[in-house]
XYZ file of C-alpha atoms in Angstrom:
608
model
C 0.000 0.000 0.000
C 1.222 3.517 -0.833
C 0.072 7.076 -0.187
C 0.393 10.556 -1.737
C 0.251 14.266 -0.684
C -0.610 17.544 -2.425
C 2.399 19.418 -3.858
C 1.587 22.865 -2.481
C 2.750 24.022 0.934
C 0.041 23.397 3.525
C -2.033 26.500 4.115
C -2.702 27.858 7.616
C -6.181 26.364 7.369
C -4.748 22.965 6.414
C -2.238 23.125 9.272
C -5.035 24.044 11.649
C -7.061 21.064 10.421
C -4.086 18.741 10.939
C -3.629 19.907 14.531
C -7.383 19.640 15.135
C -7.355 16.045 13.877
C -4.331 15.241 16.077
C -5.933 16.866 19.130
C -9.068 14.838 18.512
C -6.986 11.657 18.318
C -5.230 12.434 21.591
C -8.567 12.987 23.329
C -9.653 9.366 22.713
C -8.921 6.786 25.371
C -9.339 3.740 23.146
C -6.316 3.050 20.937
C -8.244 1.880 17.892
C -10.622 4.832 17.941
C -7.733 7.273 18.235
C -5.807 5.770 15.362
C -8.892 5.627 13.177
C -9.155 9.398 13.525
C -5.520 9.684 12.406
C -6.075 7.384 9.397
C -9.125 9.350 8.280
C -7.157 12.585 8.670
C -4.305 11.323 6.490
C -6.751 10.366 3.721
C -8.486 13.731 3.992
C -5.421 15.940 4.179
C -2.539 14.172 2.463
C -4.134 13.183 -0.831
C -4.157 9.379 -0.897
C -7.160 7.103 -1.315
C -6.162 4.721 1.476
C -4.192 5.091 4.731
C -3.509 2.167 7.054
C -2.021 2.384 10.534
C -0.397 -0.623 12.181
C 0.891 -1.169 15.706
C 3.835 -3.462 16.448
C 3.023 -5.957 19.198
C 5.479 -7.561 21.576
C 5.110 -10.751 19.535
C 6.916 -9.139 16.582
C 3.746 -8.853 14.528
C 2.166 -5.769 12.995
C -1.571 -5.492 13.523
C -3.588 -3.190 11.263
C -5.676 -1.232 13.749
C -7.083 1.571 11.584
C -7.826 1.981 7.871
C -9.026 5.224 6.331
C -10.528 5.708 2.900
C -11.487 2.774 0.681
C -14.125 0.502 2.268
C -12.881 -2.643 0.534
C -9.378 -1.986 1.848
C -10.758 -1.506 5.371
C -12.717 -4.751 5.173
C -9.726 -6.727 3.936
C -6.989 -5.204 6.087
C -8.480 -4.252 9.446
C -7.435 -6.613 12.232
C -4.931 -8.570 10.129
C -1.458 -9.497 11.352
C 1.801 -9.654 9.450
C 5.324 -10.363 10.663
C 7.631 -7.390 11.039
C 10.405 -9.611 9.718
C 8.602 -9.881 6.341
C 8.252 -6.111 6.079
C 11.908 -5.654 7.017
C 12.849 -7.965 4.161
C 10.954 -5.819 1.693
C 12.346 -2.602 3.167
C 15.870 -3.902 2.638
C 15.568 -2.817 -1.013
C 13.621 0.381 -0.284
C 14.559 3.939 -1.236
C 14.947 6.249 1.759
C 12.773 9.320 1.168
C 13.459 10.824 4.576
C 14.003 9.806 8.195
C 10.763 7.814 8.157
C 9.556 7.310 4.611
C 10.524 4.161 2.726
C 9.521 3.528 -0.895
C 9.815 0.132 -2.563
C 9.174 0.254 -6.355
C 7.316 -2.775 -7.584
C 10.201 -3.709 -9.892
C 12.491 -4.242 -6.856
C 10.171 -6.642 -5.088
C 11.519 -10.171 -4.962
C 9.235 -12.843 -6.322
C 9.924 -14.812 -3.137
C 8.513 -12.056 -0.901
C 4.788 -11.942 -0.366
C 3.003 -8.641 -0.760
C 2.273 -6.932 2.525
C -1.179 -5.440 2.593
C -3.885 -4.726 0.086
C -3.356 -4.420 -3.678
C -5.706 -1.960 -5.435
C -7.322 -2.930 -8.731
C -6.653 -0.094 -11.175
C -4.685 0.697 -14.333
C -1.604 2.924 -13.890
C -1.646 6.274 -15.724
C 0.485 6.738 -18.852
C 3.561 8.368 -17.310
C 7.155 7.357 -16.500
C 6.384 8.246 -12.848
C 3.076 6.380 -12.764
C 2.054 4.761 -9.464
C 1.951 0.973 -9.776
C -0.534 -1.140 -7.750
C 2.422 -3.059 -6.187
C 4.382 0.034 -5.191
C 4.922 0.268 -1.413
C 5.166 3.591 0.428
C 5.390 3.334 4.188
C 6.400 5.549 7.107
C 8.077 3.945 10.104
C 6.781 5.214 13.431
C 9.588 5.150 15.990
C 9.857 6.207 19.622
C 12.487 8.476 21.177
C 14.984 5.589 21.203
C 14.489 4.887 17.494
C 12.607 1.657 18.142
C 9.878 0.930 15.598
C 6.468 1.036 17.280
C 4.221 1.011 14.233
C 3.792 1.992 10.591
C 1.687 4.231 8.418
C 1.253 3.082 4.799
C -0.550 4.921 2.012
C -1.894 3.943 -1.410
C -3.883 5.280 -4.363
C -2.378 8.790 -4.867
C -5.067 11.092 -6.165
C -3.004 12.074 -9.236
C -1.830 8.512 -9.960
C 1.877 9.503 -9.754
C 4.750 8.606 -7.509
C 5.412 11.568 -5.189
C 8.133 14.000 -6.195
C 10.738 15.480 -3.870
C 8.465 18.237 -2.608
C 5.594 15.849 -1.942
C 7.941 13.501 -0.139
C 9.043 16.290 2.180
C 5.438 17.192 2.895
C 4.482 13.556 3.405
C 7.392 13.184 5.845
C 6.046 16.166 7.769
C 2.571 14.683 7.923
C 4.025 11.273 8.862
C 5.802 12.907 11.785
C 2.543 14.506 12.911
C 0.673 11.210 12.565
C 3.500 9.379 14.330
C 3.154 11.605 17.367
C -0.527 10.825 17.534
C 0.147 7.101 17.119
C 2.806 7.032 19.831
C 0.623 9.059 22.170
C -2.358 6.793 21.586
C -0.232 3.669 21.995
C 1.341 4.964 25.213
C -2.067 5.911 26.557
C -3.395 2.484 25.721
C -0.402 0.812 27.378
C -0.709 3.034 30.434
C -4.401 2.208 30.646
C -3.539 -1.461 30.321
C -0.939 -1.248 33.064
C -3.410 0.527 35.351
C -6.056 -2.084 34.606
C -3.682 -4.938 35.249
C -2.354 -3.289 38.401
C -5.926 -3.030 39.658
C -6.432 -6.687 38.801
C -3.276 -7.619 40.697
C -4.319 -5.605 43.737
C -7.753 -7.190 43.640
C -6.224 -10.660 43.523
C -3.938 -9.911 46.440
C -6.728 -8.268 48.458
C -9.242 -11.050 47.909
C -6.817 -13.941 48.080
C -4.721 -12.881 51.065
C -7.758 -12.860 53.344
C -8.585 -16.494 52.612
C -7.179 -19.176 54.868
C -8.729 -22.024 52.912
C -7.061 -23.138 49.674
C -10.388 -23.657 47.913
C -11.747 -20.262 49.016
C -8.489 -18.599 47.976
C -8.592 -20.143 44.512
C -12.249 -19.224 44.032
C -11.524 -15.581 44.894
C -8.445 -15.487 42.673
C -10.177 -17.002 39.642
C -12.864 -14.330 39.484
C -10.374 -11.473 39.991
C -7.963 -12.704 37.306
C -10.680 -13.374 34.703
C -12.126 -9.884 35.198
C -8.754 -8.138 35.289
C -7.216 -9.738 32.206
C -10.368 -9.860 30.062
C -9.698 -13.479 29.163
C -11.837 -16.324 27.912
C -11.087 -18.599 30.813
C -8.637 -19.667 33.462
C -7.233 -22.982 34.582
C -5.481 -23.172 37.904
C -3.402 -26.232 38.696
C -1.902 -26.607 42.154
C 0.829 -29.152 42.598
C 0.773 -31.802 45.280
C 2.374 -30.309 48.378
C 2.227 -33.322 50.696
C 2.853 -36.287 48.431
C -0.744 -37.476 48.685
C -2.011 -36.922 45.138
C -1.571 -35.207 41.746
C -2.701 -31.773 42.981
C -5.881 -29.997 41.962
C -7.129 -28.514 38.703
C -9.646 -25.678 38.764
C -11.536 -24.013 35.906
C -13.005 -20.499 36.021
C -16.270 -21.710 34.477
C -16.599 -24.669 36.845
C -16.039 -27.209 34.058
C -14.454 -30.530 34.956
C -11.080 -30.603 33.222
C -9.467 -33.899 32.434
C -5.806 -34.023 31.575
C -3.807 -37.033 30.601
C -0.887 -37.764 32.936
C 1.525 -36.736 30.167
C -0.128 -33.310 29.904
C -0.089 -32.887 33.697
C 3.630 -33.694 33.758
C 4.246 -31.280 30.872
C 2.360 -28.522 32.699
C 4.456 -29.056 35.807
C 7.632 -28.983 33.719
C 6.563 -25.684 32.114
C 5.642 -24.105 35.454
C 8.904 -25.066 37.150
C 10.963 -23.856 34.193
C 9.037 -20.570 34.107
C 9.529 -20.118 37.861
C 13.257 -20.750 37.515
C 13.475 -18.163 34.694
C 10.949 -15.815 36.340
C 8.929 -15.384 33.167
C 5.715 -16.582 31.564
C 5.194 -18.809 28.537
C 2.697 -18.160 25.725
C 1.736 -21.204 23.658
C -0.131 -20.607 20.402
C -0.188 -22.278 16.970
C 0.893 -19.005 15.330
C 3.995 -18.335 17.437
C 7.019 -20.194 18.716
C 7.877 -20.355 22.403
C 11.182 -20.296 24.229
C 10.830 -23.571 26.118
C 8.968 -26.453 24.469
C 10.336 -28.929 21.993
C 8.401 -29.061 18.672
C 6.563 -32.248 19.675
C 5.618 -30.783 23.068
C 4.468 -27.542 21.467
C 2.291 -29.474 19.038
C 0.812 -31.576 21.857
C -0.190 -28.474 23.834
C -1.671 -26.809 20.733
C -3.662 -29.954 19.932
C -5.087 -29.987 23.439
C -5.956 -26.283 23.219
C -7.773 -26.874 19.934
C -9.762 -29.713 21.538
C -11.166 -27.285 24.132
C -11.697 -24.360 21.693
C -8.754 -22.298 22.927
C -6.447 -20.406 20.561
C -3.629 -19.403 22.898
C -2.639 -19.794 26.525
C -0.317 -17.874 28.824
C 1.231 -20.129 31.460
C 2.029 -18.261 34.684
C 3.990 -20.006 37.453
C 2.794 -19.755 41.056
C 5.293 -19.869 43.851
C 7.075 -18.340 46.806
C 10.805 -18.312 47.431
C 12.356 -21.321 45.732
C 9.124 -23.327 45.674
C 6.891 -23.506 42.597
C 3.444 -24.494 43.870
C 1.338 -24.474 40.707
C 0.407 -22.658 37.543
C -2.190 -20.331 36.086
C -3.222 -20.971 32.501
C -4.916 -17.870 31.041
C -6.758 -18.683 27.805
C -7.937 -16.642 24.817
C -9.625 -17.367 21.510
C -9.491 -15.777 18.040
C -11.614 -12.802 19.071
C -9.183 -11.750 21.828
C -6.020 -9.646 21.427
C -2.575 -11.169 21.629
C -0.674 -11.180 24.915
C 1.362 -8.069 25.750
C 4.507 -7.598 27.813
C 2.500 -5.598 30.356
C 0.104 -8.507 30.787
C 2.972 -10.945 31.165
C 4.595 -8.749 33.826
C 1.344 -8.271 35.734
C 0.533 -11.980 35.497
C 3.953 -12.896 36.889
C 3.412 -10.489 39.812
C 0.061 -12.151 40.473
C 1.823 -15.515 40.339
C 4.105 -14.326 43.145
C 1.296 -12.860 45.244
C -1.029 -15.791 44.703
C 1.825 -18.214 45.358
C 2.518 -16.597 48.729
C -1.189 -16.601 49.594
C -1.417 -20.237 48.523
C 1.586 -21.116 50.680
C 0.018 -19.342 53.673
C -3.291 -21.138 53.103
C -1.522 -24.480 52.888
C 0.449 -23.766 56.046
C -2.780 -22.822 57.817
C -4.475 -26.005 56.593
C -1.514 -28.094 57.712
C -1.591 -26.414 61.116
C -5.333 -26.970 61.326
C -4.898 -30.646 60.460
C -2.124 -30.876 63.036
C -4.326 -29.205 65.650
C -7.152 -31.608 64.821
C -4.778 -34.538 65.146
C -3.399 -33.224 68.434
C -6.901 -32.631 69.757
C -7.897 -36.139 68.743
C -4.756 -37.494 70.401
C -5.430 -35.423 73.514
C -9.025 -36.682 73.655
C -7.775 -40.252 73.255
C -5.233 -39.673 76.016
C -7.953 -38.274 78.285
C -10.175 -41.279 77.613
C -7.254 -43.625 78.226
C -6.348 -41.918 81.505
C -9.967 -41.940 82.635
C -10.390 -45.611 81.731
C -7.173 -46.713 83.423
C -7.926 -44.595 86.487
C -11.399 -46.068 86.856
C -9.968 -49.565 86.473
C -7.430 -48.808 89.212
C -10.087 -47.481 91.568
C -11.735 -50.854 92.212
C -8.640 -52.874 93.212
C -7.292 -49.845 95.069
C -10.479 -49.635 97.149
C -10.088 -53.324 97.932
C -6.506 -52.772 99.078
C -7.491 -49.815 101.281
C -10.388 -51.754 102.789
C -8.215 -54.760 103.716
C -5.515 -52.482 105.102
C -8.071 -50.954 107.424
C -9.293 -54.414 108.496
C -5.751 -55.593 109.170
C -5.016 -52.431 111.143
C -7.929 -53.289 113.492
C -6.608 -56.807 114.222
C -5.365 -56.850 117.890
C -3.203 -59.926 117.236
C -1.192 -58.182 114.506
C 2.515 -58.298 115.305
C 4.697 -55.214 115.487
C 6.409 -56.134 112.227
C 3.064 -56.843 110.570
C 1.657 -53.507 111.698
C 4.690 -51.727 110.218
C 4.021 -53.428 106.885
C 0.321 -52.609 106.997
C 1.107 -48.950 107.715
C 3.520 -48.908 104.750
C 0.868 -50.479 102.509
C -1.628 -47.888 103.738
C 0.689 -44.981 102.928
C 1.375 -46.410 99.463
C -2.323 -46.970 98.855
C -3.045 -43.406 99.962
C -0.482 -42.007 97.523
C -1.828 -44.229 94.778
C -5.372 -43.126 95.589
C -4.261 -39.471 95.332
C -2.625 -40.191 91.963
C -5.789 -41.831 90.626
C -7.893 -38.873 91.770
C -5.465 -36.497 90.045
C -5.564 -38.529 86.842
C -9.353 -38.534 86.837
C -9.461 -34.765 87.342
C -6.835 -34.259 84.609
C -8.909 -36.368 82.225
C -12.013 -34.381 83.072
C -10.550 -30.894 82.627
C -8.532 -31.939 79.565
C -11.408 -33.514 77.643
C -12.556 -31.097 74.868
C -15.904 -32.922 74.766
C -16.523 -32.187 78.431
C -18.318 -28.865 78.016
C -18.123 -26.432 80.910
C -21.493 -25.411 82.385
C -20.575 -22.259 84.350
C -22.534 -20.985 87.336
C -21.829 -18.370 90.045
C -19.264 -19.711 92.533
C -18.269 -17.902 95.744
C -14.508 -18.075 95.310
C -13.935 -16.507 98.751
C -15.895 -19.293 100.433
C -13.999 -21.916 98.398
C -10.650 -20.438 99.507
C -11.798 -20.278 103.141
C -12.860 -23.953 103.123
C -9.547 -24.926 101.521
C -7.633 -23.118 104.270
C -9.660 -24.926 106.929
C -9.018 -28.333 105.306
C -5.268 -27.705 105.103
C -4.929 -26.052 108.504
C -3.733 -29.227 110.257
C -1.160 -29.897 107.514
C 0.084 -26.306 107.766
C 0.400 -26.482 111.582
C 2.294 -29.766 111.285
C 4.860 -28.030 109.023
C 4.955 -24.908 111.187
C 3.354 -22.727 108.522
C 0.807 -19.978 109.193
C -2.095 -19.452 106.773
C -2.972 -15.763 106.425
C -6.383 -15.502 104.706
C -7.482 -12.068 103.373
C -11.127 -12.219 102.282
C -13.771 -9.501 101.919
C -16.998 -9.785 103.884
C -19.204 -9.851 100.771
C -19.203 -12.935 98.524
C -16.824 -12.759 95.547
C -18.593 -14.562 92.747
C -16.702 -16.101 89.842
C -18.354 -17.769 86.863
C -17.333 -21.404 86.682
C -17.644 -25.004 87.901
C -17.772 -25.442 91.700
C -15.812 -28.725 91.846
C -13.093 -27.536 89.486
C -12.592 -24.227 91.278
C -12.437 -26.057 94.607
C -9.724 -28.266 93.122
C -7.864 -25.192 91.842
C -7.821 -23.650 95.329
C -6.755 -26.913 96.956
C -3.854 -27.496 94.556
C -2.476 -23.948 94.857
C -2.708 -23.722 98.650
C -1.378 -27.272 99.307
C 1.598 -26.534 97.018
C 2.327 -23.315 98.915
C 2.235 -25.146 102.253
C 4.316 -28.043 100.939
C 7.153 -25.853 99.649
C 7.222 -23.387 102.567
C 9.885 -23.544 105.267
C 9.133 -24.048 108.948
C 8.001 -20.790 110.524
C 6.923 -19.473 107.162
C 3.694 -17.781 106.146
C 1.293 -18.431 103.250
C -0.877 -15.467 102.225
C -4.040 -16.077 100.242
C -6.938 -13.907 99.189
C -9.496 -13.005 96.574
C -11.034 -9.777 95.257
C -12.937 -8.269 92.341
C -10.870 -6.187 89.890
C -11.837 -4.143 86.847
C -9.958 -3.997 83.530
C -11.790 -1.242 81.685
C -15.347 -2.432 81.041
C -14.455 -6.013 82.024
C -14.695 -7.247 85.617
C -12.919 -10.345 86.864
C -12.134 -12.129 90.101
C -8.497 -12.294 91.186
C -7.194 -15.036 93.486
C -3.656 -15.041 94.822
C -1.540 -17.466 96.863
C 1.887 -16.337 98.087
C 4.488 -18.358 99.962
C 7.942 -17.410 101.249
C 9.485 -20.800 100.672
C 12.078 -22.360 98.408
C 10.992 -20.596 95.193
C 11.159 -21.807 91.583
C 14.068 -21.336 89.195
C 13.536 -19.543 85.847
C 14.297 -22.758 83.964
C 11.655 -24.684 85.941
C 9.105 -21.898 85.476
C 9.133 -22.507 81.711
C 7.871 -26.091 82.231
C 5.908 -25.550 85.408
C 2.479 -26.469 83.985
C 3.628 -29.499 81.987
C 2.186 -32.907 82.810
C 4.187 -34.918 85.371
C 6.815 -32.181 85.614
C 8.863 -32.245 88.827
C 11.227 -29.479 89.805
C 14.975 -29.895 89.378
C 15.459 -28.412 92.865
C 16.565 -31.286 95.172
C 14.583 -29.785 98.071
C 11.402 -29.862 95.972
C 12.101 -33.356 94.634
C 12.276 -34.638 98.205
C 8.610 -33.719 98.673
C 6.081 -36.331 97.520
C 3.952 -35.415 94.512
C 2.589 -36.533 91.153
C 3.619 -33.575 88.992
C -0.035 -33.087 88.009
C -1.272 -30.462 90.478
C -0.267 -27.349 88.532
C -1.163 -28.995 85.222
C -4.708 -29.416 86.515
C -4.724 -25.789 87.719
C -3.634 -24.537 84.279
C -6.277 -26.670 82.492
C -9.015 -25.403 84.801
C -7.981 -21.784 84.231
C -7.912 -22.356 80.484
C -11.375 -23.982 80.506
C -12.733 -20.999 82.426
C -11.164 -18.530 79.943
C -9.038 -17.111 82.712
C -5.382 -16.237 83.133
C -2.659 -17.453 85.497
C 0.553 -15.648 86.359
C 3.596 -16.894 88.295
C 6.197 -14.701 89.977
C 8.986 -16.511 91.810
C 12.514 -15.948 93.042
C 14.610 -18.957 93.951
C 15.097 -19.100 97.718
C 12.604 -16.269 98.400
C 9.152 -17.605 97.514
C 6.427 -17.758 94.901
C 3.170 -15.973 94.078
C 0.417 -17.430 91.875
C -2.263 -15.035 90.618
C -5.357 -16.337 88.850
C -7.933 -14.163 87.097
C -11.351 -15.674 86.327
C -14.480 -14.186 84.755
C -16.717 -12.575 87.357
C -20.326 -13.636 87.622
C -22.853 -10.953 86.572
C -23.865 -8.635 89.415
C-alpha cells in the first residue's frame, strides 16, 4: 500500500485542520478509535485514497488497527497481522525518502517475498512516474529511542503519480505529525492497560490474602484474574504439596477438566521452568515459544484446539524457591494477543497468589495438626480416665483390707509396720488416681463447661480450713485475706475447689518451717471487664527460671533437690492450668529462687 500528498505548501487552514485532527486523536482513550481518527485525517489531508495504521506488538507482529478511505481496503486489512520480519525484508531494497519514509518500487520486489497489505485494482496512468498497484510507500513510526512502534502506509495517490521530492518532504512532515498521535495513543493504551492490570493484581492480592482455605483462595483469585485480564477462561493447577495426590485442577467456568498424565507432567515442567526463569510462557499455533520442543508444542496446541482455545499464557505460582502451581490464562481468536505488560502483571500475580497459597496451605496443615493433636489429647484423656477407673476398684479393695488388718489386735509389730507402709502407698496411689481422673475431666474437649456463680472466697476459706492441720504440722501460718461480701466467679464449683486446693497445698508443701502463706481473693476491673483475682503467696524455696518454663507441663517435677524430696505426682499445677484455660481465665507466676512464689489467677466474674 502507498500514499500521496498535495504538492503545495500546507495552508494555515490545512495546518489548523491537521492539529485539530491530532488533538481529537489524543482525546480518545481507546487506541483503535484514536488511530482511526488519524487514518481518516491522512486520507483527507494528504491526498491518498487509502491510509492504514499498524501497531507493532510484543510478539513481533504488525496489527492493522485503523484503515481510512477505501471501504474494501478496510474490510480486507483491518485486524490482520503480518510479521515485522517480512516487512523488514521488503524494506531492505527500499529507497529512503526521509528519516521515516521508505519507498519500494514494484520492480524491486523479490518474487519470493509476499506482498504486505492490500493491492488496489486499477490501471496505472500513462507516465514514467506512474504509481503501480504493487508500489509500497510506508512511514516507520519510531519512539524516542528509534525503536519501531508502528507503521503508516498509504496507497492510491489522487493524481496517480509517484510523489516528487516536494511531496515527499510534505508527506514526511505529515508522517511525523501522525506518528506523534500514534505514539501518544499507543502509550495511553499501554498506560491504561498497566493501570487495569495493576488493579487486577491488587484485587487478587486483596481477595486472596484474606482467605485461609485453599479452595476459598482459589475461588476468589479465579474471578479477579478473569475480570482483570479480560480473558476467555482460566485454569489453575496446584501441585501436590504433601505427596498425597496429583494436585488440583480448577476451571473459572466450573467445568471438569481432564488431563492425561503426560499433559499434567508437561504442565508441571513448564511451570517449574518458568519459575526458575521468572517469566511466563505463551503457547499458540501461530507463534514459537522459548521452552517447548516441537513435539511438546504441538501436543499443547492440539489440546488447546480440543477445548476451543487459541492461545494460553502459562504463569507459574510460587514463593521463594518453591513452585506451587500454575495459572493458565486462555484466549480465543476474538481476543487480542498477549502483551509484555500482561505478562509482567501476570507474573506479579503468580508471586502474590503463590505466597497466599503457601500461607493457606500452612494454615491447613496447622489446622490438620491441631485436629490430630486434639484427637490425640481426647484419646489420652479417655485412656487416663479408663485406666484410672480400672485402678479405683482394686485400690479400694486394698485400702479396705488395710483398714481391716489395722484393726486386728493380734497383729505383730512387724506386721503392723508393713500394713502402715501399705496404707501410705495406697493413699499415695489413691491421690494419683484422683489427680488422673481430674486431669482427664478438665482436659477432655468434649466435656463442656457449664458455668454458674461460685463464691470463690468461700472456696478459699474452706480450703484453708481443710489444710490447717497440715500447715500447723509443718509450722506454717495461713494468712487468709477475704472480703466480707461474697466474691462470685463464673465457673464449675468442683473444678474451682480443686484449683484452690492445689495452689494452697503446694504453697504449704514448699514453705519452710516458721513461714507464712498469704491467700486472698477480690474483684478487679480492667476497663469495662470485671474479673475475680485469686492469689496465693508463699515465702518458701521458690522456683528457678528454667523450671518456670515447664511448670504447667504434665508430670513435671522441679529440678530443685529440696522440691524433689517432697512427695507429689507432677499433676497439680497442670490441673490448675487446664481449669484456668477452661474458664477462659489467666494465670501468672512470679517466683525468686530461695525467696518464695506468688500465683495469681484471674477468672471471669459472675454478673452482678
